[in-house]
Short mmCIF file of C-alpha atoms in Angstrom, two decimals:
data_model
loop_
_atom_site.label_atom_id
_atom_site.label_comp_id
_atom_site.label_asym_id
_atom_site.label_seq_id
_atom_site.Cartn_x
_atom_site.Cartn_y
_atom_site.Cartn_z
CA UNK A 1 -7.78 -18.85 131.92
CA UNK A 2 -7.71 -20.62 135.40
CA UNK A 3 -4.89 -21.79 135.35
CA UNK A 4 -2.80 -18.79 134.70
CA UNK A 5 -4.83 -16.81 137.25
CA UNK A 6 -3.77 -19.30 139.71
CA UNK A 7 -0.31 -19.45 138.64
CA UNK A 8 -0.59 -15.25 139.46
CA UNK A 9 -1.24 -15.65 142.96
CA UNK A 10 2.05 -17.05 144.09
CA UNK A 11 4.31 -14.73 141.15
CA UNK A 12 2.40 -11.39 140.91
CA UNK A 13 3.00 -9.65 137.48
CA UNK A 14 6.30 -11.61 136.90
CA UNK A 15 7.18 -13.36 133.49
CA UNK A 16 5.34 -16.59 133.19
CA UNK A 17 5.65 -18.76 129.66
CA UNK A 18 2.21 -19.40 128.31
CA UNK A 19 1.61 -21.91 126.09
CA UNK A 20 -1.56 -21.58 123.82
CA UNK A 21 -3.06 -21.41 120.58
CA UNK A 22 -3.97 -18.53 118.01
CA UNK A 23 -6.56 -19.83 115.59
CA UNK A 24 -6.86 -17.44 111.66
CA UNK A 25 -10.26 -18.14 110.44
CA UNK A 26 -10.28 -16.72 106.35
CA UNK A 27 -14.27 -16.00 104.93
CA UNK A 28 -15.13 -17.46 101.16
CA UNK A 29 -14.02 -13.46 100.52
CA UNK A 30 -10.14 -14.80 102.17
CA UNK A 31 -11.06 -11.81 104.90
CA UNK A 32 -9.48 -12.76 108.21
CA UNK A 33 -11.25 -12.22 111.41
CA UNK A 34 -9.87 -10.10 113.83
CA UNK A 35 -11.31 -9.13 117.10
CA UNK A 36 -11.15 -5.21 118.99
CA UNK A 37 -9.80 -7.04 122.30
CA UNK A 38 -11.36 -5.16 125.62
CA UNK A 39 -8.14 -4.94 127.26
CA UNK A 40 -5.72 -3.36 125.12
CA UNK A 41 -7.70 -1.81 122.28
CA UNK A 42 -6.10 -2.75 119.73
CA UNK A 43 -7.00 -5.70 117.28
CA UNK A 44 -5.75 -9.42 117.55
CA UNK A 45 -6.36 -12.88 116.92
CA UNK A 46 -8.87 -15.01 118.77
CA UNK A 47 -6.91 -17.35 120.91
CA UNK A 48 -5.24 -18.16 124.26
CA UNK A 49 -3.89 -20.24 127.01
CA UNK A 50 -3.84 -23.77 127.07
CA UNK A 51 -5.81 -25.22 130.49
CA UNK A 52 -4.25 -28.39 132.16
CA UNK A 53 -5.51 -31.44 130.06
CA UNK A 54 -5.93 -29.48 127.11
CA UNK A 55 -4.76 -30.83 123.97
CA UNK A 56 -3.70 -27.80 121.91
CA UNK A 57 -5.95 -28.58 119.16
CA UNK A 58 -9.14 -28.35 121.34
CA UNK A 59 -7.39 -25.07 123.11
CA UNK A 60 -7.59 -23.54 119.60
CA UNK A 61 -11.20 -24.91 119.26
CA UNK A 62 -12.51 -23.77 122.52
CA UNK A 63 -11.09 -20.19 122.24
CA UNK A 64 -12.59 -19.79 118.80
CA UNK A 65 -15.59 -20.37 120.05
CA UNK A 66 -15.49 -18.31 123.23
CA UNK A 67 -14.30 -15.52 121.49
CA UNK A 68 -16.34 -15.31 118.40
CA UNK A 69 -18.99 -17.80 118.61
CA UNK A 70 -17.63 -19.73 116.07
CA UNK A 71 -17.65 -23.54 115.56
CA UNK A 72 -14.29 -25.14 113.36
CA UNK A 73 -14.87 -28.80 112.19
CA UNK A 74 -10.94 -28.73 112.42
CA UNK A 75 -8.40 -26.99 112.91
CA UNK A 76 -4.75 -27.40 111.11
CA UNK A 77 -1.49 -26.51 112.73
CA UNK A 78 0.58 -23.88 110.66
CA UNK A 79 3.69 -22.73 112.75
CA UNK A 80 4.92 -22.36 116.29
CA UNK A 81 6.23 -19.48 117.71
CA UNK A 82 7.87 -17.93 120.63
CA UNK A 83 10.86 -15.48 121.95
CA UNK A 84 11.05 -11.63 122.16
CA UNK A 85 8.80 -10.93 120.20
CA UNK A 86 6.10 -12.14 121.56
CA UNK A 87 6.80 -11.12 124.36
CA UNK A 88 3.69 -8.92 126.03
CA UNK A 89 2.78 -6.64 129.48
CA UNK A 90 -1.20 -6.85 129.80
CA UNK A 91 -2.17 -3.07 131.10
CA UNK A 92 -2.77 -4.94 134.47
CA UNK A 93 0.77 -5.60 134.69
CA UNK A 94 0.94 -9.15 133.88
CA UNK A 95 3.51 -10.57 131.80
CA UNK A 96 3.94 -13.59 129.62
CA UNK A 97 6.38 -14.72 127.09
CA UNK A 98 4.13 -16.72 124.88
CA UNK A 99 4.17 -19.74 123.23
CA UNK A 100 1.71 -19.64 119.94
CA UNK A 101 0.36 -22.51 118.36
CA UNK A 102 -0.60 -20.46 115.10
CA UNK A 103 -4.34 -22.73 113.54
CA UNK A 104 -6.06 -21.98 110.75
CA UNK A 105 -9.98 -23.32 110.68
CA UNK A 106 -11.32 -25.39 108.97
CA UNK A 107 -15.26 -25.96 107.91
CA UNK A 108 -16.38 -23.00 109.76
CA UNK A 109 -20.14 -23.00 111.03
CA UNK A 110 -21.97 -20.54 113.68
CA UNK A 111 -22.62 -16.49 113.89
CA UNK A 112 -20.45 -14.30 114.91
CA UNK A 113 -20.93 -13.12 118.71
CA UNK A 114 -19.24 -11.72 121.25
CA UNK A 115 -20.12 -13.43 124.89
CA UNK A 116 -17.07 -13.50 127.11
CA UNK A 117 -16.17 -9.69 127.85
CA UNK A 118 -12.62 -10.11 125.53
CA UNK A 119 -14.13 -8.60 122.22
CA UNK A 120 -15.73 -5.26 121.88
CA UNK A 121 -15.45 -5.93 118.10
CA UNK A 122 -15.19 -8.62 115.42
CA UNK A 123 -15.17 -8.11 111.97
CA UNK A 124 -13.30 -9.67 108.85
CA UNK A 125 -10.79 -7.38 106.95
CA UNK A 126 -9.16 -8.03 103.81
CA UNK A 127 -5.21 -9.75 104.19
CA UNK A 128 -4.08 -6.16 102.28
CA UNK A 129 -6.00 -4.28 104.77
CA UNK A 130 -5.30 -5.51 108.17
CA UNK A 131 -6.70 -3.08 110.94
CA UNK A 132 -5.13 -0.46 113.08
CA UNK A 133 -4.00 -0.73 116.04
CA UNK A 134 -2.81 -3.92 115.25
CA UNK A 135 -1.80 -5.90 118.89
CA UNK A 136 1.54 -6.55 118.70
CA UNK A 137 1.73 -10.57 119.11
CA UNK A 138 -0.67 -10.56 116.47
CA UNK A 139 1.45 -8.08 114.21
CA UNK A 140 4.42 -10.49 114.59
CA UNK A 141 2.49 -13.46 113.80
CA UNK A 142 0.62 -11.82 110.81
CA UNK A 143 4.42 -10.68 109.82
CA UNK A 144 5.87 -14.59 109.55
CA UNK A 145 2.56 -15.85 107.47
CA UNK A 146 1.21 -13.27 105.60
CA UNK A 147 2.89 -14.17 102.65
CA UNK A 148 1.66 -18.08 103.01
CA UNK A 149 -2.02 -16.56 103.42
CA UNK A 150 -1.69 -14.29 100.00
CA UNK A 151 -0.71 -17.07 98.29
CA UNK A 152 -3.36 -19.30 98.50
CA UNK A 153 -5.63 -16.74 97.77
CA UNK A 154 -8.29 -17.82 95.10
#
């Protein structure tokens, strides 16, 4: 996240757009992965901001593996999203009207571990089940593709 720290220093907590990628990664059970994020206690998707010379396909990839410790062969592009609602206000103040590149992983491989300081939690919960306090990008997200998950449900 470089790059968007730097971009802070000259605009404060002002609006920036942040492009990135959100990466769902299903078990064999079709459990998605969610992760109890540090900074606003709630639970969300691992992903983020796209780093100058990033394609978004390896921003998906490195974030999934920062965040969780897992390794995707690939990774397949299912939607793009932006506007109001997903909009968000970090509790530092910071604000961002994202862009989300929404993945989905393939031929997952590695344990589940939390190294950078984002997760205090990860842990797969059934698509009828999702957890509470769901973050709100993530609820929007999860609201547009839900429907496409259920249905390729074994």
């Amino acid at each position: 996240m470089g790059y968007l720290l730097d971009l802070r220093k000259f605009v404060g907590n002002r609006p920036l757009i942040s492009v990135g990628a959100t990466v769902l990664v299903l078990n064999p059970q079709h459990e998605l992965l969610f992760q109890y994020r540090s900074d606003t206690h709630s639970w969300g998707l691992p992903g983020g901001s796209m780093e100058p010379g990033e394609t978004l396909e390896e921003v998906a990839m490195r974030e999934l593996e920062e965040e969780t410790g897992l390794q995707a062969r690939s990774v397949q592009l299912l939607d793009v999203f932006s506007g109001p609602d997903y909009f968000f206000r970090y509790p530092n103040g910071d604000q961002t009207y994202s862009v989300i590149h929404l993945f989905q992983a393939k031929g997952i491989s590695g344990t589940l571990q939390m190294t950078d300081g984002e997760s205090l939690d990860l842990r797969y919960f059934p698509l009828d089940q999702l957890p509470d306090p769901l973050e709100a990008r993530a609820a929007a997200l999860l609201k547009q593709v839900i429907s496409r998950l259920v249905e390729t449900t074994p």
